[in-house]
Amino acid sequence: MTILWKLLTNPGALRKPGCRGVGVSQTTYLFGTCLTGQAVRLSRRGRLLVGLRHHTTNAIRSDAVRATRPTPSGHTVKATKRSELKTLILLATPEKWTLMKAIALLLVSSSVTMAVPFCFGKVIDVVNNVEKTDMKENLNRLTLALFVVFLIGGISNFGRVYMMSTAGHRITQSLRKQAYAAILQQETAMFDRESTGELVGRLSGDTQLISSAVTSNISDGLRSAIMAITGVSMMFYVSPSLALLGLAIVPPVAVIAVIWGRVLKRISKNLQSSLAVVNATAEEKISNIRTVKAFAQERREIERYNAKLQDVLKLCYKESLYRGMFFGMTGLSGNAIALSVLYNGVFMVSNSDITIGSLSAFLLYAGYVGISLNGLSKAYSELNKALGANARLFELIDRRPVIPTQGGKILEKELSGNVTFQDVFFAYPTREKTPVLKGFSLDIEKCSVTAIVGASGSGKSTVASLLLRLYDPTRGSILLDNHDLRLLDPMWVKSQISVVSQEPILFSGSIRDNILYGMESATDSDVVEVARQAHVLQFTEKMTDGLDTIVGERGIALSGGQRQRVAIARALIKKPTILILDEATSALDAESEYFVQEALERAIRGRTVITIAHRLSTIKNADKIVVLDGGQVAETGTYIELTNLQHGLFKKLVKHQTFA
């Protein structure tokens, strides 16, 4: 208890050169003893930053440990791995008072439980050794006392379970908040590598497993430890010789538990990774179910999913094999010891070396010790599962994004809209050996319309992504009003820029909610005005719920043209200085394109507009047309100037209409 109090109230108490020990007690393992026999060395620089106000969110960071950190070149490097066990202990720190109360109740309930065999033994001796006239009176008095004790034990057990459970829910909530915040703050490049299903799996399964390890698992493990220690003590009190015989199995079980725990930890980590792959597969196919059905690939996708489930099942079989071998061996050994104790105990009773009540109490204590050892083994196994999940989750939480979400310079003057690309080189992180831009340079004047054209793969959309700072250039720089984009606050920069992509994505919710996503502080009149400009009102007025119509997942309840118009309204409500149009009218029919094009022409006045052109109709009126070829600017000029070039690339593109 003293060790537990120090750990929960003073995490600094962990900072000692190391600790060693062998045992199967999960409780001892959690609170300082190293079951693996390996020294735990914690850096003196390790610090805990925990902030949990009203049990809402906490942040656990170690200065000495970072999963990744950005370098000046934009790459990331691995840092020292944090202690997984230390992390689990620190997770419980914000709930230390609740856990301490639960542990106090645990002591009471465990004491009551362990008093049962002794009391039952006394009852048996009372029945055997007293006269019938006194037996009833003594038995009534003893039974009443036991009932009161059991009632106290039941209430204590209720309080323990309730407090541990609620503390676990709060820790789960806190972990999910941290993990979700960490996911959203990562740079776009990470999402190019990580699947959505795996990230969601960490949010749901891993957080639950970890929180259970530091609450209910601690409670169960500590209860088993108390019962085991008390049971062993009482066994020696009743009969030292029988106790030595009965506990002969403990040392080998302890050694096997350590070895089995390491194996199960490794298997559990692999199992969690395989489950993440399965979740990712299911999430991807379900979210794109219309494509699956359009190509009649239901059977094929079912077979793929079943194949991945088979891999998971093999790992489950492996885990079950090791668990079954361990518990089967310990169960058989325990029963063999119990049989030998009973055999020798009968002879001791016949020789009057022990009473029947004492033998009965001894056997009950032996049974409790066996159950407790089984509980400790299970708790240790669950702890190793949690350590595997903990490693996966905190790899994500500790990861530092290469591109921060906020922080940097905010210009005092209003952004004019001048944009300059200076000798920019760029390759997507998933295709580092295939550069997209190679020495790309371009000056875009404020309040001008610049159309960027080129063949497919020439880097048109990449230019927009770099300006939004979804990625950083490998080399070169991007300037906004002569200020390096890397030095400006990303959140402020994005508040100055709006984008309408070629394939707009809407969120499930109403049309109004999707428009307000551009600027939540906008008024209802602002929403109606931009909806009118983008001709959203043209189709919402025919709907029963108007702007409050639910669009469904990814806006699937709307047509392509309707989704595009909602996306345009969402972009315009920000009143941006810079407007990026990735062929914003490509999904519209001829009539809608006319109205929306008219609205866009009004919206671009006084703004810097960059349009990624795929169709000839959208570039004729641009102030400047930039032709990309091989990641570089091949030609620039007005529509008339470029079409007059005899052997120009733009003229060739116009002839073949190859802007896509």
PDB file of N, CA and C in Angstrom, residues 61-151:
ATOM      1  N   ARG A  61       2.938  13.390 -21.443  1.00  0.00           N
ATOM      2  CA  ARG A  61       4.065  13.619 -22.331  1.00  0.00           C
ATOM      3  C   ARG A  61       5.367  13.362 -21.577  1.00  0.00           C
ATOM      4  N   SER A  62       6.343  12.840 -22.225  1.00  0.00           N
ATOM      5  CA  SER A  62       7.667  12.673 -21.635  1.00  0.00           C
ATOM      6  C   SER A  62       8.664  13.422 -22.480  1.00  0.00           C
ATOM      7  N   ASP A  63       9.386  14.394 -21.865  1.00  0.00           N
ATOM      8  CA  ASP A  63      10.346  15.196 -22.612  1.00  0.00           C
ATOM      9  C   ASP A  63      11.477  14.337 -23.162  1.00  0.00           C
ATOM     10  N   ALA A  64      11.765  13.266 -22.457  1.00  0.00           N
ATOM     11  CA  ALA A  64      12.870  12.433 -22.903  1.00  0.00           C
ATOM     12  C   ALA A  64      12.468  11.499 -24.022  1.00  0.00           C
ATOM     13  N   VAL A  65      11.162  11.379 -24.292  1.00  0.00           N
ATOM     14  CA  VAL A  65      10.687  10.400 -25.248  1.00  0.00           C
ATOM     15  C   VAL A  65       9.796  11.047 -26.289  1.00  0.00           C
ATOM     16  N   ARG A  66      10.066  10.842 -27.525  1.00  0.00           N
ATOM     17  CA  ARG A  66       9.222  11.297 -28.617  1.00  0.00           C
ATOM     18  C   ARG A  66       9.230  10.217 -29.687  1.00  0.00           C
ATOM     19  N   ALA A  67       8.051   9.843 -30.139  1.00  0.00           N
ATOM     20  CA  ALA A  67       7.984   8.803 -31.168  1.00  0.00           C
ATOM     21  C   ALA A  67       8.644   9.268 -32.446  1.00  0.00           C
ATOM     22  N   THR A  68       8.324  10.457 -32.879  1.00  0.00           N
ATOM     23  CA  THR A  68       8.975  11.060 -34.030  1.00  0.00           C
ATOM     24  C   THR A  68       9.080  12.538 -33.786  1.00  0.00           C
ATOM     25  N   ARG A  69      10.020  13.177 -34.436  1.00  0.00           N
ATOM     26  CA  ARG A  69      10.126  14.626 -34.342  1.00  0.00           C
ATOM     27  C   ARG A  69      10.626  15.165 -35.666  1.00  0.00           C
ATOM     28  N   PRO A  70      10.159  16.327 -36.088  1.00  0.00           N
ATOM     29  CA  PRO A  70      10.555  16.860 -37.376  1.00  0.00           C
ATOM     30  C   PRO A  70      11.969  17.393 -37.329  1.00  0.00           C
ATOM     31  N   THR A  71      12.659  17.264 -38.427  1.00  0.00           N
ATOM     32  CA  THR A  71      13.979  17.853 -38.586  1.00  0.00           C
ATOM     33  C   THR A  71      13.869  19.022 -39.540  1.00  0.00           C
ATOM     34  N   PRO A  72      14.894  19.872 -39.637  1.00  0.00           N
ATOM     35  CA  PRO A  72      14.818  21.025 -40.545  1.00  0.00           C
ATOM     36  C   PRO A  72      14.527  20.642 -41.982  1.00  0.00           C
ATOM     37  N   SER A  73      14.919  19.451 -42.364  1.00  0.00           N
ATOM     38  CA  SER A  73      14.679  19.037 -43.747  1.00  0.00           C
ATOM     39  C   SER A  73      13.266  18.555 -43.984  1.00  0.00           C
ATOM     40  N   GLY A  74      12.495  18.445 -42.895  1.00  0.00           N
ATOM     41  CA  GLY A  74      11.114  18.010 -43.045  1.00  0.00           C
ATOM     42  C   GLY A  74      10.909  16.538 -42.818  1.00  0.00           C
ATOM     43  N   HIS A  75      12.005  15.787 -42.601  1.00  0.00           N
ATOM     44  CA  HIS A  75      11.871  14.360 -42.335  1.00  0.00           C
ATOM     45  C   HIS A  75      11.673  14.138 -40.849  1.00  0.00           C
ATOM     46  N   THR A  76      11.351  12.907 -40.486  1.00  0.00           N
ATOM     47  CA  THR A  76      11.178  12.592 -39.077  1.00  0.00           C
ATOM     48  C   THR A  76      12.195  11.552 -38.672  1.00  0.00           C
ATOM     49  N   VAL A  77      12.578  11.589 -37.402  1.00  0.00           N
ATOM     50  CA  VAL A  77      13.520  10.625 -36.884  1.00  0.00           C
ATOM     51  C   VAL A  77      12.914   9.972 -35.657  1.00  0.00           C
ATOM     52  N   LYS A  78      13.294   8.738 -35.407  1.00  0.00           N
ATOM     53  CA  LYS A  78      12.794   8.015 -34.250  1.00  0.00           C
ATOM     54  C   LYS A  78      13.500   8.493 -32.988  1.00  0.00           C
ATOM     55  N   ALA A  79      12.762   8.590 -31.908  1.00  0.00           N
ATOM     56  CA  ALA A  79      13.343   8.967 -30.631  1.00  0.00           C
ATOM     57  C   ALA A  79      13.263   7.785 -29.678  1.00  0.00           C
ATOM     58  N   THR A  80      13.828   7.939 -28.480  1.00  0.00           N
ATOM     59  CA  THR A  80      13.853   6.874 -27.500  1.00  0.00           C
ATOM     60  C   THR A  80      12.441   6.431 -27.157  1.00  0.00           C
ATOM     61  N   LYS A  81      12.234   5.161 -27.084  1.00  0.00           N
ATOM     62  CA  LYS A  81      10.909   4.625 -26.801  1.00  0.00           C
ATOM     63  C   LYS A  81      10.564   4.802 -25.329  1.00  0.00           C
ATOM     64  N   ARG A  82       9.354   5.294 -25.064  1.00  0.00           N
ATOM     65  CA  ARG A  82       8.946   5.490 -23.678  1.00  0.00           C
ATOM     66  C   ARG A  82       8.696   4.146 -23.000  1.00  0.00           C
ATOM     67  N   SER A  83       8.853   4.123 -21.701  1.00  0.00           N
ATOM     68  CA  SER A  83       8.575   2.920 -20.924  1.00  0.00           C
ATOM     69  C   SER A  83       7.080   2.639 -20.967  1.00  0.00           C
ATOM     70  N   GLU A  84       6.710   1.462 -21.489  1.00  0.00           N
ATOM     71  CA  GLU A  84       5.291   1.130 -21.612  1.00  0.00           C
ATOM     72  C   GLU A  84       4.648   0.978 -20.237  1.00  0.00           C
ATOM     73  N   LEU A  85       5.368   0.352 -19.298  1.00  0.00           N
ATOM     74  CA  LEU A  85       4.821   0.166 -17.967  1.00  0.00           C
ATOM     75  C   LEU A  85       4.650   1.504 -17.256  1.00  0.00           C
ATOM     76  N   LYS A  86       5.629   2.379 -17.421  1.00  0.00           N
ATOM     77  CA  LYS A  86       5.544   3.695 -16.789  1.00  0.00           C
ATOM     78  C   LYS A  86       4.338   4.456 -17.319  1.00  0.00           C
ATOM     79  N   THR A  87       4.100   4.348 -18.610  1.00  0.00           N
ATOM     80  CA  THR A  87       2.956   5.031 -19.203  1.00  0.00           C
ATOM     81  C   THR A  87       1.650   4.541 -18.604  1.00  0.00           C
ATOM     82  N   LEU A  88       1.536   3.228 -18.432  1.00  0.00           N
ATOM     83  CA  LEU A  88       0.317   2.676 -17.838  1.00  0.00           C
ATOM     84  C   LEU A  88       0.103   3.204 -16.422  1.00  0.00           C
ATOM     85  N   ILE A  89       1.177   3.271 -15.648  1.00  0.00           N
ATOM     86  CA  ILE A  89       1.059   3.760 -14.277  1.00  0.00           C
ATOM     87  C   ILE A  89       0.642   5.223 -14.267  1.00  0.00           C
ATOM     88  N   LEU A  90       1.253   6.016 -15.153  1.00  0.00           N
ATOM     89  CA  LEU A  90       0.953   7.444 -15.181  1.00  0.00           C
ATOM     90  C   LEU A  90      -0.486   7.714 -15.625  1.00  0.00           C
ATOM     91  N   LEU A  91      -1.047   6.809 -16.405  1.00  0.00           N
ATOM     92  CA  LEU A  91      -2.433   6.987 -16.837  1.00  0.00           C
ATOM     93  C   LEU A  91      -3.395   6.999 -15.656  1.00  0.00           C
ATOM     94  N   ALA A  92      -3.035   6.275 -14.603  1.00  0.00           N
ATOM     95  CA  ALA A  92      -3.912   6.186 -13.436  1.00  0.00           C
ATOM     96  C   ALA A  92      -3.768   7.381 -12.504  1.00  0.00           C
ATOM     97  N   THR A  93      -2.736   8.197 -12.702  1.00  0.00           N
ATOM     98  CA  THR A  93      -2.467   9.294 -11.769  1.00  0.00           C
ATOM     99  C   THR A  93      -3.635  10.265 -11.607  1.00  0.00           C
ATOM    100  N   PRO A  94      -4.296  10.728 -12.678  1.00  0.00           N
ATOM    101  CA  PRO A  94      -5.416  11.661 -12.487  1.00  0.00           C
ATOM    102  C   PRO A  94      -6.569  11.076 -11.676  1.00  0.00           C
ATOM    103  N   GLU A  95      -6.644   9.747 -11.619  1.00  0.00           N
ATOM    104  CA  GLU A  95      -7.732   9.091 -10.884  1.00  0.00           C
ATOM    105  C   GLU A  95      -7.236   8.521  -9.559  1.00  0.00           C
ATOM    106  N   LYS A  96      -6.136   9.075  -9.030  1.00  0.00           N
ATOM    107  CA  LYS A  96      -5.505   8.453  -7.868  1.00  0.00           C
ATOM    108  C   LYS A  96      -6.426   8.416  -6.646  1.00  0.00           C
ATOM    109  N   TRP A  97      -7.203   9.484  -6.434  1.00  0.00           N
ATOM    110  CA  TRP A  97      -8.059   9.506  -5.242  1.00  0.00           C
ATOM    111  C   TRP A  97      -9.196   8.495  -5.367  1.00  0.00           C
ATOM    112  N   THR A  98      -9.782   8.404  -6.542  1.00  0.00           N
ATOM    113  CA  THR A  98     -10.830   7.402  -6.749  1.00  0.00           C
ATOM    114  C   THR A  98     -10.272   5.997  -6.592  1.00  0.00           C
ATOM    115  N   LEU A  99      -9.096   5.769  -7.151  1.00  0.00           N
ATOM    116  CA  LEU A  99      -8.478   4.451  -7.054  1.00  0.00           C
ATOM    117  C   LEU A  99      -8.100   4.114  -5.613  1.00  0.00           C
ATOM    118  N   MET A 100      -7.635   5.118  -4.872  1.00  0.00           N
ATOM    119  CA  MET A 100      -7.275   4.870  -3.472  1.00  0.00           C
ATOM    120  C   MET A 100      -8.514   4.489  -2.652  1.00  0.00           C
ATOM    121  N   LYS A 101      -9.617   5.172  -2.892  1.00  0.00           N
ATOM    122  CA  LYS A 101     -10.864   4.816  -2.199  1.00  0.00           C
ATOM    123  C   LYS A 101     -11.299   3.398  -2.568  1.00  0.00           C
ATOM    124  N   ALA A 102     -11.198   3.079  -3.861  1.00  0.00           N
ATOM    125  CA  ALA A 102     -11.587   1.739  -4.313  1.00  0.00           C
ATOM    126  C   ALA A 102     -10.689   0.677  -3.687  1.00  0.00           C
ATOM    127  N   ILE A 103      -9.392   0.985  -3.575  1.00  0.00           N
ATOM    128  CA  ILE A 103      -8.461   0.022  -2.982  1.00  0.00           C
ATOM    129  C   ILE A 103      -8.748  -0.158  -1.492  1.00  0.00           C
ATOM    130  N   ALA A 104      -9.124   0.933  -0.821  1.00  0.00           N
ATOM    131  CA  ALA A 104      -9.494   0.823   0.597  1.00  0.00           C
ATOM    132  C   ALA A 104     -10.697  -0.098   0.767  1.00  0.00           C
ATOM    133  N   LEU A 105     -11.697   0.076  -0.099  1.00  0.00           N
ATOM    134  CA  LEU A 105     -12.866  -0.812  -0.060  1.00  0.00           C
ATOM    135  C   LEU A 105     -12.480  -2.242  -0.434  1.00  0.00           C
ATOM    136  N   LEU A 106     -11.501  -2.356  -1.340  1.00  0.00           N
ATOM    137  CA  LEU A 106     -11.008  -3.674  -1.731  1.00  0.00           C
ATOM    138  C   LEU A 106     -10.399  -4.399  -0.533  1.00  0.00           C
ATOM    139  N   LEU A 107      -9.660  -3.665   0.286  1.00  0.00           N
ATOM    140  CA  LEU A 107      -9.061  -4.270   1.478  1.00  0.00           C
ATOM    141  C   LEU A 107     -10.139  -4.800   2.426  1.00  0.00           C
ATOM    142  N   VAL A 108     -11.209  -4.016   2.561  1.00  0.00           N
ATOM    143  CA  VAL A 108     -12.298  -4.436   3.445  1.00  0.00           C
ATOM    144  C   VAL A 108     -12.969  -5.694   2.902  1.00  0.00           C
ATOM    145  N   SER A 109     -13.354  -5.663   1.614  1.00  0.00           N
ATOM    146  CA  SER A 109     -14.058  -6.808   1.024  1.00  0.00           C
ATOM    147  C   SER A 109     -13.176  -8.050   0.992  1.00  0.00           C
ATOM    148  N   SER A 110     -11.883  -7.864   0.718  1.00  0.00           N
ATOM    149  CA  SER A 110     -10.967  -9.009   0.697  1.00  0.00           C
ATOM    150  C   SER A 110     -10.781  -9.588   2.092  1.00  0.00           C
ATOM    151  N   SER A 111     -10.724  -8.716   3.085  1.00  0.00           N
ATOM    152  CA  SER A 111     -10.591  -9.192   4.473  1.00  0.00           C
ATOM    153  C   SER A 111     -11.800 -10.023   4.875  1.00  0.00           C
ATOM    154  N   VAL A 112     -12.970  -9.541   4.473  1.00  0.00           N
ATOM    155  CA  VAL A 112     -14.189 -10.293   4.767  1.00  0.00           C
ATOM    156  C   VAL A 112     -14.146 -11.654   4.083  1.00  0.00           C
ATOM    157  N   THR A 113     -13.763 -11.659   2.833  1.00  0.00           N
ATOM    158  CA  THR A 113     -13.713 -12.917   2.076  1.00  0.00           C
ATOM    159  C   THR A 113     -12.757 -13.910   2.719  1.00  0.00           C
ATOM    160  N   MET A 114     -11.571 -13.396   3.109  1.00  0.00           N
ATOM    161  CA  MET A 114     -10.568 -14.302   3.672  1.00  0.00           C
ATOM    162  C   MET A 114     -10.882 -14.723   5.101  1.00  0.00           C
ATOM    163  N   ALA A 115     -11.850 -14.043   5.738  1.00  0.00           N
ATOM    164  CA  ALA A 115     -12.264 -14.460   7.084  1.00  0.00           C
ATOM    165  C   ALA A 115     -13.252 -15.616   7.034  1.00  0.00           C
ATOM    166  N   VAL A 116     -13.827 -15.843   5.869  1.00  0.00           N
ATOM    167  CA  VAL A 116     -14.867 -16.865   5.727  1.00  0.00           C
ATOM    168  C   VAL A 116     -14.360 -18.262   6.090  1.00  0.00           C
ATOM    169  N   PRO A 117     -13.240 -18.741   5.523  1.00  0.00           N
ATOM    170  CA  PRO A 117     -12.793 -20.101   5.881  1.00  0.00           C
ATOM    171  C   PRO A 117     -12.528 -20.269   7.378  1.00  0.00           C
ATOM    172  N   PHE A 118     -11.892 -19.269   7.967  1.00  0.00           N
ATOM    173  CA  PHE A 118     -11.596 -19.355   9.396  1.00  0.00           C
ATOM    174  C   PHE A 118     -12.888 -19.460  10.213  1.00  0.00           C
ATOM    175  N   CYS A 119     -13.870 -18.616   9.874  1.00  0.00           N
ATOM    176  CA  CYS A 119     -15.154 -18.626  10.586  1.00  0.00           C
ATOM    177  C   CYS A 119     -15.894 -19.939  10.380  1.00  0.00           C
ATOM    178  N   PHE A 120     -15.875 -20.450   9.151  1.00  0.00           N
ATOM    179  CA  PHE A 120     -16.537 -21.724   8.885  1.00  0.00           C
ATOM    180  C   PHE A 120     -15.882 -22.856   9.681  1.00  0.00           C
ATOM    181  N   GLY A 121     -14.574 -22.789   9.778  1.00  0.00           N
ATOM    182  CA  GLY A 121     -13.874 -23.797  10.576  1.00  0.00           C
ATOM    183  C   GLY A 121     -14.299 -23.740  12.025  1.00  0.00           C
ATOM    184  N   LYS A 122     -14.448 -22.513  12.546  1.00  0.00           N
ATOM    185  CA  LYS A 122     -14.903 -22.356  13.928  1.00  0.00           C
ATOM    186  C   LYS A 122     -16.333 -22.886  14.111  1.00  0.00           C
ATOM    187  N   VAL A 123     -17.173 -22.638  13.098  1.00  0.00           N
ATOM    188  CA  VAL A 123     -18.556 -23.135  13.159  1.00  0.00           C
ATOM    189  C   VAL A 123     -18.565 -24.653  13.242  1.00  0.00           C
ATOM    190  N   ILE A 124     -17.739 -25.297  12.432  1.00  0.00           N
ATOM    191  CA  ILE A 124     -17.681 -26.762  12.439  1.00  0.00           C
ATOM    192  C   ILE A 124     -17.201 -27.274  13.793  1.00  0.00           C
ATOM    193  N   ASP A 125     -16.188 -26.601  14.352  1.00  0.00           N
ATOM    194  CA  ASP A 125     -15.682 -27.025  15.657  1.00  0.00           C
ATOM    195  C   ASP A 125     -16.717 -26.797  16.759  1.00  0.00           C
ATOM    196  N   VAL A 126     -17.495 -25.703  16.633  1.00  0.00           N
ATOM    197  CA  VAL A 126     -18.560 -25.442  17.611  1.00  0.00           C
ATOM    198  C   VAL A 126     -19.589 -26.559  17.574  1.00  0.00           C
ATOM    199  N   VAL A 127     -19.956 -26.959  16.366  1.00  0.00           N
ATOM    200  CA  VAL A 127     -20.959 -28.015  16.213  1.00  0.00           C
ATOM    201  C   VAL A 127     -20.452 -29.333  16.799  1.00  0.00           C
ATOM    202  N   ASN A 128     -19.182 -29.599  16.620  1.00  0.00           N
ATOM    203  CA  ASN A 128     -18.623 -30.875  17.055  1.00  0.00           C
ATOM    204  C   ASN A 128     -18.282 -30.921  18.542  1.00  0.00           C
ATOM    205  N   ASN A 129     -17.955 -29.760  19.130  1.00  0.00           N
ATOM    206  CA  ASN A 129     -17.349 -29.774  20.461  1.00  0.00           C
ATOM    207  C   ASN A 129     -18.234 -29.255  21.592  1.00  0.00           C
ATOM    208  N   VAL A 130     -19.399 -28.695  21.304  1.00  0.00           N
ATOM    209  CA  VAL A 130     -20.222 -28.141  22.386  1.00  0.00           C
ATOM    210  C   VAL A 130     -21.496 -28.967  22.535  1.00  0.00           C
ATOM    211  N   GLU A 131     -22.136 -28.800  23.686  1.00  0.00           N
ATOM    212  CA  GLU A 131     -23.397 -29.488  23.942  1.00  0.00           C
ATOM    213  C   GLU A 131     -24.508 -28.896  23.072  1.00  0.00           C
ATOM    214  N   LYS A 132     -25.548 -29.677  22.832  1.00  0.00           N
ATOM    215  CA  LYS A 132     -26.631 -29.222  21.968  1.00  0.00           C
ATOM    216  C   LYS A 132     -27.356 -28.007  22.522  1.00  0.00           C
ATOM    217  N   THR A 133     -27.429 -27.900  23.873  1.00  0.00           N
ATOM    218  CA  THR A 133     -28.120 -26.749  24.477  1.00  0.00           C
ATOM    219  C   THR A 133     -27.378 -25.453  24.215  1.00  0.00           C
ATOM    220  N   ASP A 134     -26.035 -25.525  24.238  1.00  0.00           N
ATOM    221  CA  ASP A 134     -25.228 -24.319  23.992  1.00  0.00           C
ATOM    222  C   ASP A 134     -24.990 -24.091  22.504  1.00  0.00           C
ATOM    223  N   MET A 135     -25.107 -25.166  21.711  1.00  0.00           N
ATOM    224  CA  MET A 135     -24.774 -25.066  20.289  1.00  0.00           C
ATOM    225  C   MET A 135     -25.664 -24.061  19.568  1.00  0.00           C
ATOM    226  N   LYS A 136     -26.991 -24.144  19.864  1.00  0.00           N
ATOM    227  CA  LYS A 136     -27.916 -23.259  19.146  1.00  0.00           C
ATOM    228  C   LYS A 136     -27.637 -21.801  19.455  1.00  0.00           C
ATOM    229  N   GLU A 137     -27.390 -21.501  20.731  1.00  0.00           N
ATOM    230  CA  GLU A 137     -27.129 -20.108  21.126  1.00  0.00           C
ATOM    231  C   GLU A 137     -25.833 -19.604  20.496  1.00  0.00           C
ATOM    232  N   ASN A 138     -24.794 -20.424  20.580  1.00  0.00           N
ATOM    233  CA  ASN A 138     -23.501 -20.026  19.993  1.00  0.00           C
ATOM    234  C   ASN A 138     -23.596 -19.885  18.471  1.00  0.00           C
ATOM    235  N   LEU A 139     -24.337 -20.820  17.852  1.00  0.00           N
ATOM    236  CA  LEU A 139     -24.469 -20.797  16.393  1.00  0.00           C
ATOM    237  C   LEU A 139     -25.246 -19.573  15.930  1.00  0.00           C
ATOM    238  N   ASN A 140     -26.325 -19.210  16.668  1.00  0.00           N
ATOM    239  CA  ASN A 140     -27.098 -18.014  16.313  1.00  0.00           C
ATOM    240  C   ASN A 140     -26.244 -16.752  16.411  1.00  0.00           C
ATOM    241  N   ARG A 141     -25.473 -16.672  17.505  1.00  0.00           N
ATOM    242  CA  ARG A 141     -24.637 -15.503  17.709  1.00  0.00           C
ATOM    243  C   ARG A 141     -23.555 -15.403  16.615  1.00  0.00           C
ATOM    244  N   LEU A 142     -22.973 -16.532  16.291  1.00  0.00           N
ATOM    245  CA  LEU A 142     -21.915 -16.560  15.271  1.00  0.00           C
ATOM    246  C   LEU A 142     -22.482 -16.266  13.883  1.00  0.00           C
ATOM    247  N   THR A 143     -23.669 -16.806  13.614  1.00  0.00           N
ATOM    248  CA  THR A 143     -24.306 -16.575  12.304  1.00  0.00           C
ATOM    249  C   THR A 143     -24.673 -15.112  12.122  1.00  0.00           C
ATOM    250  N   LEU A 144     -25.202 -14.488  13.150  1.00  0.00           N
ATOM    251  CA  LEU A 144     -25.555 -13.070  13.075  1.00  0.00           C
ATOM    252  C   LEU A 144     -24.318 -12.205  12.830  1.00  0.00           C
ATOM    253  N   ALA A 145     -23.248 -12.534  13.550  1.00  0.00           N
ATOM    254  CA  ALA A 145     -22.003 -11.783  13.363  1.00  0.00           C
ATOM    255  C   ALA A 145     -21.483 -11.933  11.931  1.00  0.00           C
ATOM    256  N   LEU A 146     -21.556 -13.163  11.412  1.00  0.00           N
ATOM    257  CA  LEU A 146     -21.094 -13.408  10.039  1.00  0.00           C
ATOM    258  C   LEU A 146     -21.956 -12.659   9.022  1.00  0.00           C
ATOM    259  N   PHE A 147     -23.271 -12.612   9.266  1.00  0.00           N
ATOM    260  CA  PHE A 147     -24.153 -11.893   8.336  1.00  0.00           C
ATOM    261  C   PHE A 147     -23.790 -10.408   8.267  1.00  0.00           C
ATOM    262  N   VAL A 148     -23.542  -9.799   9.412  1.00  0.00           N
ATOM    263  CA  VAL A 148     -23.151  -8.382   9.442  1.00  0.00           C
ATOM    264  C   VAL A 148     -21.832  -8.174   8.687  1.00  0.00           C
ATOM    265  N   VAL A 149     -20.886  -9.089   8.938  1.00  0.00           N
ATOM    266  CA  VAL A 149     -19.586  -8.988   8.252  1.00  0.00           C
ATOM    267  C   VAL A 149     -19.762  -9.143   6.746  1.00  0.00           C
ATOM    268  N   PHE A 150     -20.579 -10.099   6.335  1.00  0.00           N
ATOM    269  CA  PHE A 150     -20.811 -10.322   4.901  1.00  0.00           C
ATOM    270  C   PHE A 150     -21.500  -9.119   4.258  1.00  0.00           C
ATOM    271  N   LEU A 151     -22.424  -8.488   5.000  1.00  0.00           N
ATOM    272  CA  LEU A 151     -23.109  -7.305   4.481  1.00  0.00           C
ATOM    273  C   LEU A 151     -22.113  -6.171   4.232  1.00  0.00           C
TER     274      LEU A 151
END
